[in-house]
Amino acid sequence: MSSRTAHLTEPSEQLLGRLEQATSLCVLTGAGISVESGLSTFRDPEGLWEKYNPSDLATEAAFRRNPKLVQGWYQARLEQAISAQPNAGHLAITELDELSEYFLLVTQNVDTLHTRAGTKRLVELHGNISDERCVDCGQPSDRLVFSEEGLRCCADCNGFLRPGVVWFGETLPTEPFERASEAASRADVFLSVGTSSIVYPAAGLPLLAKQNGAFVVEINVEPSALSHTMHELILGPAGEILPLLVEHIRSLQPLNKLEPNTSR
Ligand code: OAD
């Protein structure tokens, strides 16, 4: 840990002051924010990639090898995601969206909890588990048919339907990543929440923000691969720390949103 990274258990006066001045906020989230909703992360001891091998489940080659296994695994994850409810962390981010002049949530999560929490200005960098498209012709699954084996297939070309998530070896969708990079570059404050910060290009966003002058803060229950690059690391559950930030911003009068900074 760099000696320049403050190690805290609650937001510092410096962060609250930065938020007070900020007109542009960018938040990056990872699987840790959904832990308090009962969903698993990927790399913690009980994480998905500790139990399953991603090369059996999260590549196009794996899907073509065994579409039944992969469709079944993603259907089970979809059901878990649908039965989970947004937690205090997701709801706090929705409030940050409502309170900020310029705001973007960049999530690596595919569980749809941010959307269900009401966050409007967001990009889903790794796609969305509730979308499906044909692995062959790329058409979305508006009309699907079932194969004799019960597999979900494209009504147009009979190809198998794959989940609308980004798999290993695939490029991120261009437009969401451009929006994320732009928001990181213009951010006054950048919050990195509940991510191990090892999967690029998402993990590069706080670095981009810092290079462009943002105050960068990590919120995590333990240090990540990039904690040493942050101005502050706040150690605690996202569902407890994020509401403290919102409480502070709500107490400000007037809200930044009502006094847009026209110089940016
Ligand atoms: P990881 O599983 O790699 O990291 C989850 C992080 O959440 C860890 O750093 C935990 O310490 C932290 N954490 C756990 N509980 C928390 C809590 N209550 N509050 C705050 N933090 C908490 O998940 P990601 O970083 O999201 O990609 O993984 C990145 C990508 O790797 C995923 O989007 C996925 C995966 O392969 C694709 O599937 C393309």
PDB file of C-alpha atoms and ligand atoms in Angstrom:
ATOM      1  CA  MET A   1       0.000   0.000   0.000  1.00  0.00           C
ATOM      2  CA  SER A   2       1.429   3.375  -0.975  1.00  0.00           C
ATOM      3  CA  SER A   3       1.946   5.758   1.929  1.00  0.00           C
ATOM      4  CA  ARG A   4      -0.046   8.307  -0.080  1.00  0.00           C
ATOM      5  CA  THR A   5      -3.244   6.227   0.001  1.00  0.00           C
ATOM      6  CA  ALA A   6      -5.308   7.098   3.047  1.00  0.00           C
ATOM      7  CA  HIS A   7      -6.710   3.957   4.701  1.00  0.00           C
ATOM      8  CA  LEU A   8     -10.083   4.787   6.238  1.00  0.00           C
ATOM      9  CA  THR A   9     -13.245   3.206   7.588  1.00  0.00           C
ATOM     10  CA  GLU A  10     -15.509   6.140   6.744  1.00  0.00           C
ATOM     11  CA  PRO A  11     -15.500   9.017   4.234  1.00  0.00           C
ATOM     12  CA  SER A  12     -12.870  11.652   5.060  1.00  0.00           C
ATOM     13  CA  GLU A  13     -13.460  15.370   5.334  1.00  0.00           C
ATOM     14  CA  GLN A  14     -11.345  15.686   2.196  1.00  0.00           C
ATOM     15  CA  LEU A  15     -13.638  13.418   0.181  1.00  0.00           C
ATOM     16  CA  LEU A  16     -16.760  15.145   1.478  1.00  0.00           C
ATOM     17  CA  GLY A  17     -15.208  18.490   0.533  1.00  0.00           C
ATOM     18  CA  ARG A  18     -14.366  17.222  -2.960  1.00  0.00           C
ATOM     19  CA  LEU A  19     -17.918  15.964  -3.397  1.00  0.00           C
ATOM     20  CA  GLU A  20     -19.211  19.314  -2.246  1.00  0.00           C
ATOM     21  CA  GLN A  21     -17.253  21.039  -5.034  1.00  0.00           C
ATOM     22  CA  ALA A  22     -17.782  18.373  -7.674  1.00  0.00           C
ATOM     23  CA  THR A  23     -19.997  18.874 -10.677  1.00  0.00           C
ATOM     24  CA  SER A  24     -18.991  15.626 -12.325  1.00  0.00           C
ATOM     25  CA  LEU A  25     -19.081  12.247 -10.641  1.00  0.00           C
ATOM     26  CA  CYS A  26     -18.254   8.850 -12.076  1.00  0.00           C
ATOM     27  CA  VAL A  27     -18.856   5.587 -10.202  1.00  0.00           C
ATOM     28  CA  LEU A  28     -17.499   2.183 -11.231  1.00  0.00           C
ATOM     29  CA  THR A  29     -19.052  -0.882  -9.625  1.00  0.00           C
ATOM     30  CA  GLY A  30     -18.186  -4.558  -9.498  1.00  0.00           C
ATOM     31  CA  ALA A  31     -19.684  -7.689  -8.043  1.00  0.00           C
ATOM     32  CA  GLY A  32     -19.004  -6.578  -4.439  1.00  0.00           C
ATOM     33  CA  ILE A  33     -21.869  -4.091  -4.517  1.00  0.00           C
ATOM     34  CA  SER A  34     -24.376  -6.923  -5.009  1.00  0.00           C
ATOM     35  CA  VAL A  35     -23.046  -9.067  -2.144  1.00  0.00           C
ATOM     36  CA  GLU A  36     -25.460  -7.408   0.283  1.00  0.00           C
ATOM     37  CA  SER A  37     -28.266  -8.443  -2.090  1.00  0.00           C
ATOM     38  CA  GLY A  38     -27.186 -12.069  -1.683  1.00  0.00           C
ATOM     39  CA  LEU A  39     -25.291 -12.510  -4.986  1.00  0.00           C
ATOM     40  CA  SER A  40     -21.819 -14.021  -5.307  1.00  0.00           C
ATOM     41  CA  THR A  41     -18.669 -12.271  -6.413  1.00  0.00           C
ATOM     42  CA  PHE A  42     -16.211 -13.946  -8.797  1.00  0.00           C
ATOM     43  CA  ARG A  43     -12.948 -14.115  -6.893  1.00  0.00           C
ATOM     44  CA  ASP A  44     -13.724 -14.219  -3.176  1.00  0.00           C
ATOM     45  CA  PRO A  45     -13.383 -17.667  -1.504  1.00  0.00           C
ATOM     46  CA  GLU A  46     -17.050 -18.442  -2.279  1.00  0.00           C
ATOM     47  CA  GLY A  47     -16.860 -16.652  -5.638  1.00  0.00           C
ATOM     48  CA  LEU A  48     -18.125 -18.044  -8.950  1.00  0.00           C
ATOM     49  CA  TRP A  49     -14.651 -18.411 -10.477  1.00  0.00           C
ATOM     50  CA  GLU A  50     -13.509 -20.302  -7.389  1.00  0.00           C
ATOM     51  CA  LYS A  51     -16.273 -22.873  -7.904  1.00  0.00           C
ATOM     52  CA  TYR A  52     -16.424 -22.981 -11.698  1.00  0.00           C
ATOM     53  CA  ASN A  53     -13.837 -22.792 -14.443  1.00  0.00           C
ATOM     54  CA  PRO A  54     -14.568 -19.759 -16.621  1.00  0.00           C
ATOM     55  CA  SER A  55     -13.123 -21.535 -19.660  1.00  0.00           C
ATOM     56  CA  ASP A  56     -16.007 -24.043 -19.374  1.00  0.00           C
ATOM     57  CA  LEU A  57     -18.690 -21.362 -19.087  1.00  0.00           C
ATOM     58  CA  ALA A  58     -17.637 -17.907 -20.170  1.00  0.00           C
ATOM     59  CA  THR A  59     -16.138 -18.152 -23.641  1.00  0.00           C
ATOM     60  CA  GLU A  60     -17.764 -18.540 -27.040  1.00  0.00           C
ATOM     61  CA  ALA A  61     -15.741 -21.743 -27.579  1.00  0.00           C
ATOM     62  CA  ALA A  62     -17.203 -23.219 -24.370  1.00  0.00           C
ATOM     63  CA  PHE A  63     -20.712 -22.278 -25.504  1.00  0.00           C
ATOM     64  CA  ARG A  64     -20.267 -23.888 -28.923  1.00  0.00           C
ATOM     65  CA  ARG A  65     -18.789 -26.974 -27.243  1.00  0.00           C
ATOM     66  CA  ASN A  66     -21.626 -27.378 -24.749  1.00  0.00           C
ATOM     67  CA  PRO A  67     -24.501 -24.939 -25.273  1.00  0.00           C
ATOM     68  CA  LYS A  68     -26.753 -26.885 -22.914  1.00  0.00           C
ATOM     69  CA  LEU A  69     -24.338 -26.492 -19.974  1.00  0.00           C
ATOM     70  CA  VAL A  70     -23.733 -22.797 -20.635  1.00  0.00           C
ATOM     71  CA  GLN A  71     -27.404 -21.903 -21.260  1.00  0.00           C
ATOM     72  CA  GLY A  72     -28.363 -23.775 -18.079  1.00  0.00           C
ATOM     73  CA  TRP A  73     -25.715 -22.030 -15.975  1.00  0.00           C
ATOM     74  CA  TYR A  74     -26.713 -18.569 -17.194  1.00  0.00           C
ATOM     75  CA  GLN A  75     -30.426 -19.331 -16.743  1.00  0.00           C
ATOM     76  CA  ALA A  76     -29.697 -20.278 -13.110  1.00  0.00           C
ATOM     77  CA  ARG A  77     -27.714 -17.046 -12.610  1.00  0.00           C
ATOM     78  CA  LEU A  78     -30.522 -15.054 -14.236  1.00  0.00           C
ATOM     79  CA  GLU A  79     -33.036 -16.564 -11.807  1.00  0.00           C
ATOM     80  CA  GLN A  80     -30.777 -15.674  -8.851  1.00  0.00           C
ATOM     81  CA  ALA A  81     -30.364 -12.126 -10.142  1.00  0.00           C
ATOM     82  CA  ILE A  82     -34.102 -11.684 -10.683  1.00  0.00           C
ATOM     83  CA  SER A  83     -34.932 -12.891  -7.192  1.00  0.00           C
ATOM     84  CA  ALA A  84     -32.340 -10.557  -5.613  1.00  0.00           C
ATOM     85  CA  GLN A  85     -33.358  -7.035  -4.586  1.00  0.00           C
ATOM     86  CA  PRO A  86     -31.312  -3.820  -4.844  1.00  0.00           C
ATOM     87  CA  ASN A  87     -29.600  -2.981  -1.551  1.00  0.00           C
ATOM     88  CA  ALA A  88     -28.727   0.293   0.196  1.00  0.00           C
ATOM     89  CA  GLY A  89     -25.589   0.641  -1.955  1.00  0.00           C
ATOM     90  CA  HIS A  90     -27.510   0.430  -5.243  1.00  0.00           C
ATOM     91  CA  LEU A  91     -30.117   2.873  -3.918  1.00  0.00           C
ATOM     92  CA  ALA A  92     -27.449   5.321  -2.766  1.00  0.00           C
ATOM     93  CA  ILE A  93     -25.957   5.332  -6.275  1.00  0.00           C
ATOM     94  CA  THR A  94     -29.405   6.157  -7.667  1.00  0.00           C
ATOM     95  CA  GLU A  95     -29.480   9.146  -5.327  1.00  0.00           C
ATOM     96  CA  LEU A  96     -26.019  10.211  -6.474  1.00  0.00           C
ATOM     97  CA  ASP A  97     -27.347  10.082 -10.040  1.00  0.00           C
ATOM     98  CA  GLU A  98     -30.305  12.266  -9.083  1.00  0.00           C
ATOM     99  CA  LEU A  99     -28.172  14.750  -7.141  1.00  0.00           C
ATOM    100  CA  SER A 100     -25.268  15.205  -9.565  1.00  0.00           C
ATOM    101  CA  GLU A 101     -25.075  17.498 -12.530  1.00  0.00           C
ATOM    102  CA  TYR A 102     -22.815  15.232 -14.584  1.00  0.00           C
ATOM    103  CA  PHE A 103     -22.948  11.624 -13.560  1.00  0.00           C
ATOM    104  CA  LEU A 104     -22.261   8.205 -14.986  1.00  0.00           C
ATOM    105  CA  LEU A 105     -22.434   4.819 -13.350  1.00  0.00           C
ATOM    106  CA  VAL A 106     -20.201   2.323 -15.097  1.00  0.00           C
ATOM    107  CA  THR A 107     -21.030  -1.166 -13.939  1.00  0.00           C
ATOM    108  CA  GLN A 108     -19.258  -4.418 -14.683  1.00  0.00           C
ATOM    109  CA  ASN A 109     -22.253  -6.251 -13.238  1.00  0.00           C
ATOM    110  CA  VAL A 110     -24.754  -8.055 -15.448  1.00  0.00           C
ATOM    111  CA  ASP A 111     -27.329  -8.598 -12.677  1.00  0.00           C
ATOM    112  CA  THR A 112     -29.598  -5.609 -13.593  1.00  0.00           C
ATOM    113  CA  LEU A 113     -29.800  -4.494  -9.937  1.00  0.00           C
ATOM    114  CA  HIS A 114     -28.661  -0.935 -10.704  1.00  0.00           C
ATOM    115  CA  THR A 115     -31.409  -0.505 -13.281  1.00  0.00           C
ATOM    116  CA  ARG A 116     -33.960  -1.965 -10.907  1.00  0.00           C
ATOM    117  CA  ALA A 117     -32.709   0.434  -8.210  1.00  0.00           C
ATOM    118  CA  GLY A 118     -33.640   3.279 -10.574  1.00  0.00           C
ATOM    119  CA  THR A 119     -30.227   4.540 -11.700  1.00  0.00           C
ATOM    120  CA  LYS A 120     -30.790   6.231 -15.047  1.00  0.00           C
ATOM    121  CA  ARG A 121     -27.373   7.365 -16.258  1.00  0.00           C
ATOM    122  CA  LEU A 122     -25.514   4.067 -16.475  1.00  0.00           C
ATOM    123  CA  VAL A 123     -23.557   1.863 -18.840  1.00  0.00           C
ATOM    124  CA  GLU A 124     -23.372  -1.900 -18.477  1.00  0.00           C
ATOM    125  CA  LEU A 125     -19.807  -2.534 -19.599  1.00  0.00           C
ATOM    126  CA  HIS A 126     -20.067  -6.320 -19.505  1.00  0.00           C
ATOM    127  CA  GLY A 127     -23.597  -6.515 -20.894  1.00  0.00           C
ATOM    128  CA  ASN A 128     -26.708  -7.808 -19.237  1.00  0.00           C
ATOM    129  CA  ILE A 129     -27.750 -11.281 -18.189  1.00  0.00           C
ATOM    130  CA  SER A 130     -31.394 -10.781 -19.130  1.00  0.00           C
ATOM    131  CA  ASP A 131     -30.585 -10.096 -22.804  1.00  0.00           C
ATOM    132  CA  GLU A 132     -29.974 -12.907 -25.251  1.00  0.00           C
ATOM    133  CA  ARG A 133     -28.928 -12.953 -28.874  1.00  0.00           C
ATOM    134  CA  CYS A 134     -28.287 -15.581 -31.510  1.00  0.00           C
ATOM    135  CA  VAL A 135     -24.698 -16.828 -31.472  1.00  0.00           C
ATOM    136  CA  ASP A 136     -24.813 -17.176 -35.279  1.00  0.00           C
ATOM    137  CA  CYS A 137     -26.813 -14.273 -36.735  1.00  0.00           C
ATOM    138  CA  GLY A 138     -26.666 -11.905 -33.743  1.00  0.00           C
ATOM    139  CA  GLN A 139     -30.427 -11.230 -33.695  1.00  0.00           C
ATOM    140  CA  PRO A 140     -31.949 -10.519 -30.263  1.00  0.00           C
ATOM    141  CA  SER A 141     -34.238 -13.209 -28.888  1.00  0.00           C
ATOM    142  CA  ASP A 142     -37.574 -11.438 -29.479  1.00  0.00           C
ATOM    143  CA  ARG A 143     -38.984 -14.614 -30.973  1.00  0.00           C
ATOM    144  CA  LEU A 144     -37.360 -17.759 -29.722  1.00  0.00           C
ATOM    145  CA  VAL A 145     -37.934 -21.422 -30.445  1.00  0.00           C
ATOM    146  CA  PHE A 146     -36.847 -24.496 -28.510  1.00  0.00           C
ATOM    147  CA  SER A 147     -34.777 -27.316 -29.952  1.00  0.00           C
ATOM    148  CA  GLU A 148     -35.767 -30.949 -29.413  1.00  0.00           C
ATOM    149  CA  GLU A 149     -33.320 -30.992 -26.495  1.00  0.00           C
ATOM    150  CA  GLY A 150     -35.041 -27.972 -24.962  1.00  0.00           C
ATOM    151  CA  LEU A 151     -32.305 -25.491 -25.906  1.00  0.00           C
ATOM    152  CA  ARG A 152     -33.237 -21.899 -26.596  1.00  0.00           C
ATOM    153  CA  CYS A 153     -32.805 -21.121 -30.305  1.00  0.00           C
ATOM    154  CA  CYS A 154     -33.166 -18.237 -32.733  1.00  0.00           C
ATOM    155  CA  ALA A 155     -36.496 -18.249 -34.563  1.00  0.00           C
ATOM    156  CA  ASP A 156     -34.801 -16.855 -37.697  1.00  0.00           C
ATOM    157  CA  CYS A 157     -31.811 -19.139 -38.206  1.00  0.00           C
ATOM    158  CA  ASN A 158     -32.139 -21.803 -35.500  1.00  0.00           C
ATOM    159  CA  GLY A 159     -28.757 -20.838 -33.971  1.00  0.00           C
ATOM    160  CA  PHE A 160     -28.416 -21.188 -30.203  1.00  0.00           C
ATOM    161  CA  LEU A 161     -29.203 -18.152 -28.055  1.00  0.00           C
ATOM    162  CA  ARG A 162     -26.306 -16.899 -25.977  1.00  0.00           C
ATOM    163  CA  PRO A 163     -26.481 -14.508 -23.020  1.00  0.00           C
ATOM    164  CA  GLY A 164     -25.885 -10.833 -23.777  1.00  0.00           C
ATOM    165  CA  VAL A 165     -22.798 -10.675 -21.566  1.00  0.00           C
ATOM    166  CA  VAL A 166     -19.182 -10.104 -22.517  1.00  0.00           C
ATOM    167  CA  TRP A 167     -17.189 -13.325 -22.379  1.00  0.00           C
ATOM    168  CA  PHE A 168     -13.452 -13.818 -21.969  1.00  0.00           C
ATOM    169  CA  GLY A 169     -11.634 -13.011 -25.183  1.00  0.00           C
ATOM    170  CA  GLU A 170     -14.404 -10.691 -26.427  1.00  0.00           C
ATOM    171  CA  THR A 171     -14.136  -6.966 -26.981  1.00  0.00           C
ATOM    172  CA  LEU A 172     -16.282  -4.637 -24.912  1.00  0.00           C
ATOM    173  CA  PRO A 173     -19.127  -2.946 -26.772  1.00  0.00           C
ATOM    174  CA  THR A 174     -17.675   0.255 -28.224  1.00  0.00           C
ATOM    175  CA  GLU A 175     -20.280   2.869 -27.330  1.00  0.00           C
ATOM    176  CA  PRO A 176     -20.570   1.986 -23.601  1.00  0.00           C
ATOM    177  CA  PHE A 177     -16.799   1.944 -23.221  1.00  0.00           C
ATOM    178  CA  GLU A 178     -16.446   5.311 -24.957  1.00  0.00           C
ATOM    179  CA  ARG A 179     -19.076   6.813 -22.654  1.00  0.00           C
ATOM    180  CA  ALA A 180     -17.303   5.304 -19.636  1.00  0.00           C
ATOM    181  CA  SER A 181     -13.912   6.671 -20.710  1.00  0.00           C
ATOM    182  CA  GLU A 182     -15.356  10.119 -21.337  1.00  0.00           C
ATOM    183  CA  ALA A 183     -17.068  10.200 -17.935  1.00  0.00           C
ATOM    184  CA  ALA A 184     -13.899   8.999 -16.190  1.00  0.00           C
ATOM    185  CA  SER A 185     -11.857  11.682 -17.975  1.00  0.00           C
ATOM    186  CA  ARG A 186     -14.173  14.521 -16.963  1.00  0.00           C
ATOM    187  CA  ALA A 187     -14.856  13.318 -13.389  1.00  0.00           C
ATOM    188  CA  ASP A 188     -13.991  15.533 -10.426  1.00  0.00           C
ATOM    189  CA  VAL A 189     -14.538  12.561  -8.131  1.00  0.00           C
ATOM    190  CA  PHE A 190     -14.307   8.921  -9.181  1.00  0.00           C
ATOM    191  CA  LEU A 191     -15.575   6.129  -6.901  1.00  0.00           C
ATOM    192  CA  SER A 192     -14.474   2.543  -7.496  1.00  0.00           C
ATOM    193  CA  VAL A 193     -16.846   0.288  -5.571  1.00  0.00           C
ATOM    194  CA  GLY A 194     -16.730  -3.457  -4.882  1.00  0.00           C
ATOM    195  CA  THR A 195     -14.332  -4.498  -7.624  1.00  0.00           C
ATOM    196  CA  SER A 196     -11.072  -6.451  -7.419  1.00  0.00           C
ATOM    197  CA  SER A 197      -9.726  -4.111 -10.158  1.00  0.00           C
ATOM    198  CA  ILE A 198      -8.020  -6.853 -12.121  1.00  0.00           C
ATOM    199  CA  VAL A 199     -10.192  -7.070 -15.232  1.00  0.00           C
ATOM    200  CA  TYR A 200      -9.244  -4.538 -17.911  1.00  0.00           C
ATOM    201  CA  PRO A 201     -10.231  -2.309 -19.566  1.00  0.00           C
ATOM    202  CA  ALA A 202     -12.729  -1.530 -16.746  1.00  0.00           C
ATOM    203  CA  ALA A 203      -9.920  -1.533 -14.161  1.00  0.00           C
ATOM    204  CA  GLY A 204      -8.136   1.205 -16.142  1.00  0.00           C
ATOM    205  CA  LEU A 205     -10.944   3.730 -15.658  1.00  0.00           C
ATOM    206  CA  PRO A 206      -9.906   5.032 -12.199  1.00  0.00           C
ATOM    207  CA  LEU A 207      -6.360   5.442 -13.532  1.00  0.00           C
ATOM    208  CA  LEU A 208      -7.695   7.454 -16.471  1.00  0.00           C
ATOM    209  CA  ALA A 209      -9.758   9.558 -14.076  1.00  0.00           C
ATOM    210  CA  LYS A 210      -6.754  10.235 -11.853  1.00  0.00           C
ATOM    211  CA  GLN A 211      -4.558  11.211 -14.813  1.00  0.00           C
ATOM    212  CA  ASN A 212      -7.218  13.775 -15.690  1.00  0.00           C
ATOM    213  CA  GLY A 213      -7.331  15.288 -12.219  1.00  0.00           C
ATOM    214  CA  ALA A 214     -10.071  13.359 -10.429  1.00  0.00           C
ATOM    215  CA  PHE A 215      -9.999  12.545  -6.740  1.00  0.00           C
ATOM    216  CA  VAL A 216     -10.158   8.739  -6.835  1.00  0.00           C
ATOM    217  CA  VAL A 217     -11.580   6.693  -3.998  1.00  0.00           C
ATOM    218  CA  GLU A 218     -12.065   2.989  -3.545  1.00  0.00           C
ATOM    219  CA  ILE A 219     -14.822   1.464  -1.408  1.00  0.00           C
ATOM    220  CA  ASN A 220     -14.196  -2.203  -0.693  1.00  0.00           C
ATOM    221  CA  VAL A 221     -14.173  -4.641   2.213  1.00  0.00           C
ATOM    222  CA  GLU A 222     -10.513  -5.358   1.480  1.00  0.00           C
ATOM    223  CA  PRO A 223      -7.776  -3.771  -0.614  1.00  0.00           C
ATOM    224  CA  SER A 224      -7.920  -4.462  -4.363  1.00  0.00           C
ATOM    225  CA  ALA A 225      -5.153  -4.716  -6.938  1.00  0.00           C
ATOM    226  CA  LEU A 226      -5.324  -0.935  -7.448  1.00  0.00           C
ATOM    227  CA  SER A 227      -5.875   0.364  -3.914  1.00  0.00           C
ATOM    228  CA  HIS A 228      -2.347   1.772  -3.850  1.00  0.00           C
ATOM    229  CA  THR A 229      -3.183   4.081  -6.771  1.00  0.00           C
ATOM    230  CA  MET A 230      -6.214   5.650  -5.045  1.00  0.00           C
ATOM    231  CA  HIS A 231      -6.235   8.848  -3.009  1.00  0.00           C
ATOM    232  CA  GLU A 232      -8.353   7.040  -0.420  1.00  0.00           C
ATOM    233  CA  LEU A 233      -9.409   3.488   0.358  1.00  0.00           C
ATOM    234  CA  ILE A 234     -12.526   3.252   2.496  1.00  0.00           C
ATOM    235  CA  LEU A 235     -12.733  -0.212   3.993  1.00  0.00           C
ATOM    236  CA  GLY A 236     -16.338  -1.227   4.587  1.00  0.00           C
ATOM    237  CA  PRO A 237     -19.409  -2.688   2.894  1.00  0.00           C
ATOM    238  CA  ALA A 238     -20.698  -0.579   0.002  1.00  0.00           C
ATOM    239  CA  GLY A 239     -24.221  -0.712   1.472  1.00  0.00           C
ATOM    240  CA  GLU A 240     -22.975   1.123   4.556  1.00  0.00           C
ATOM    241  CA  ILE A 241     -20.414   3.545   3.098  1.00  0.00           C
ATOM    242  CA  LEU A 242     -22.329   4.845   0.049  1.00  0.00           C
ATOM    243  CA  PRO A 243     -25.379   6.012   2.059  1.00  0.00           C
ATOM    244  CA  LEU A 244     -22.995   8.114   4.213  1.00  0.00           C
ATOM    245  CA  LEU A 245     -21.864   9.968   1.081  1.00  0.00           C
ATOM    246  CA  VAL A 246     -25.449  10.578   0.002  1.00  0.00           C
ATOM    247  CA  GLU A 247     -26.388  11.804   3.462  1.00  0.00           C
ATOM    248  CA  HIS A 248     -23.592  14.362   3.258  1.00  0.00           C
ATOM    249  CA  ILE A 249     -24.465  15.549  -0.257  1.00  0.00           C
ATOM    250  CA  ARG A 250     -28.134  15.833   0.673  1.00  0.00           C
ATOM    251  CA  SER A 251     -27.203  18.113   3.558  1.00  0.00           C
ATOM    252  CA  LEU A 252     -25.553  20.606   1.192  1.00  0.00           C
ATOM    253  CA  GLN A 253     -27.396  23.790   0.280  1.00  0.00           C
ATOM    254  CA  PRO A 254     -27.739  24.660  -2.505  1.00  0.00           C
ATOM    255  CA  LEU A 255     -27.271  21.430  -4.422  1.00  0.00           C
ATOM    256  CA  ASN A 256     -24.606  21.513  -7.150  1.00  0.00           C
ATOM    257  CA  LYS A 257     -27.277  20.350  -9.528  1.00  0.00           C
ATOM    258  CA  LEU A 258     -29.042  23.684  -9.127  1.00  0.00           C
ATOM    259  CA  GLU A 259     -25.872  25.660  -9.827  1.00  0.00           C
ATOM    260  CA  PRO A 260     -24.435  24.165 -13.010  1.00  0.00           C
ATOM    261  CA  ASN A 261     -20.810  24.978 -13.658  1.00  0.00           C
ATOM    262  CA  THR A 262     -20.909  26.297 -17.212  1.00  0.00           C
ATOM    263  CA  SER A 263     -17.116  26.265 -17.575  1.00  0.00           C
ATOM    264  CA  ARG A 264     -17.058  22.466 -18.146  1.00  0.00           C
TER     265      ARG A 264
HETATM  266  P1  OAD B   1     -14.501  -9.781  -8.168  1.00  0.00           P
HETATM  267  O1  OAD B   1     -15.118 -11.023  -7.646  1.00  0.00           O
HETATM  268  O2  OAD B   1     -13.202  -9.923  -8.888  1.00  0.00           O
HETATM  269  O3  OAD B   1     -14.270  -8.751  -6.971  1.00  0.00           O
HETATM  270  C1  OAD B   1     -15.288  -8.448  -6.056  1.00  0.00           C
HETATM  271  C2  OAD B   1     -14.767  -7.402  -5.087  1.00  0.00           C
HETATM  272  O4  OAD B   1     -15.838  -7.033  -4.217  1.00  0.00           O
HETATM  273  C3  OAD B   1     -13.623  -7.876  -4.183  1.00  0.00           C
HETATM  274  O5  OAD B   1     -12.571  -6.911  -4.261  1.00  0.00           O
HETATM  275  C4  OAD B   1     -14.252  -7.901  -2.787  1.00  0.00           C
HETATM  276  O6  OAD B   1     -13.322  -7.556  -1.768  1.00  0.00           O
HETATM  277  C5  OAD B   1     -15.325  -6.838  -2.924  1.00  0.00           C
HETATM  278  N1  OAD B   1     -16.461  -6.929  -1.962  1.00  0.00           N
HETATM  279  C6  OAD B   1     -17.043  -8.031  -1.453  1.00  0.00           C
HETATM  280  N2  OAD B   1     -18.099  -7.699  -0.661  1.00  0.00           N
HETATM  281  C7  OAD B   1     -18.191  -6.342  -0.689  1.00  0.00           C
HETATM  282  C8  OAD B   1     -19.077  -5.391  -0.093  1.00  0.00           C
HETATM  283  N3  OAD B   1     -20.102  -5.745   0.694  1.00  0.00           N
HETATM  284  N4  OAD B   1     -18.874  -4.074  -0.342  1.00  0.00           N
HETATM  285  C9  OAD B   1     -17.830  -3.671  -1.135  1.00  0.00           C
HETATM  286  N5  OAD B   1     -16.969  -4.528  -1.724  1.00  0.00           N
HETATM  287  C10 OAD B   1     -17.148  -5.841  -1.517  1.00  0.00           C
HETATM  288  O7  OAD B   1     -15.595  -9.052  -9.069  1.00  0.00           O
HETATM  289  P2  OAD B   1     -15.385  -7.905 -10.167  1.00  0.00           P
HETATM  290  O8  OAD B   1     -14.275  -7.004  -9.791  1.00  0.00           O
HETATM  291  O9  OAD B   1     -16.716  -7.327 -10.429  1.00  0.00           O
HETATM  292  O10 OAD B   1     -16.418 -10.212 -15.989  1.00  0.00           O
HETATM  293  O11 OAD B   1     -14.947  -8.774 -11.411  1.00  0.00           O
HETATM  294  C11 OAD B   1     -14.721  -8.116 -12.640  1.00  0.00           C
HETATM  295  C12 OAD B   1     -15.156  -8.993 -13.772  1.00  0.00           C
HETATM  296  O12 OAD B   1     -14.534 -10.274 -13.666  1.00  0.00           O
HETATM  297  C13 OAD B   1     -16.646  -9.330 -13.785  1.00  0.00           C
HETATM  298  O13 OAD B   1     -17.426  -8.331 -14.386  1.00  0.00           O
HETATM  299  C14 OAD B   1     -16.674 -10.583 -14.599  1.00  0.00           C
HETATM  300  C15 OAD B   1     -15.504 -11.302 -14.013  1.00  0.00           C
HETATM  301  O14 OAD B   1     -14.887 -12.236 -14.861  1.00  0.00           O
HETATM  302  C16 OAD B   1     -17.034 -10.856 -16.956  1.00  0.00           C
HETATM  303  O15 OAD B   1     -17.779 -11.794 -16.740  1.00  0.00           O
HETATM  304  C17 OAD B   1     -16.732 -10.313 -18.305  1.00  0.00           C
END
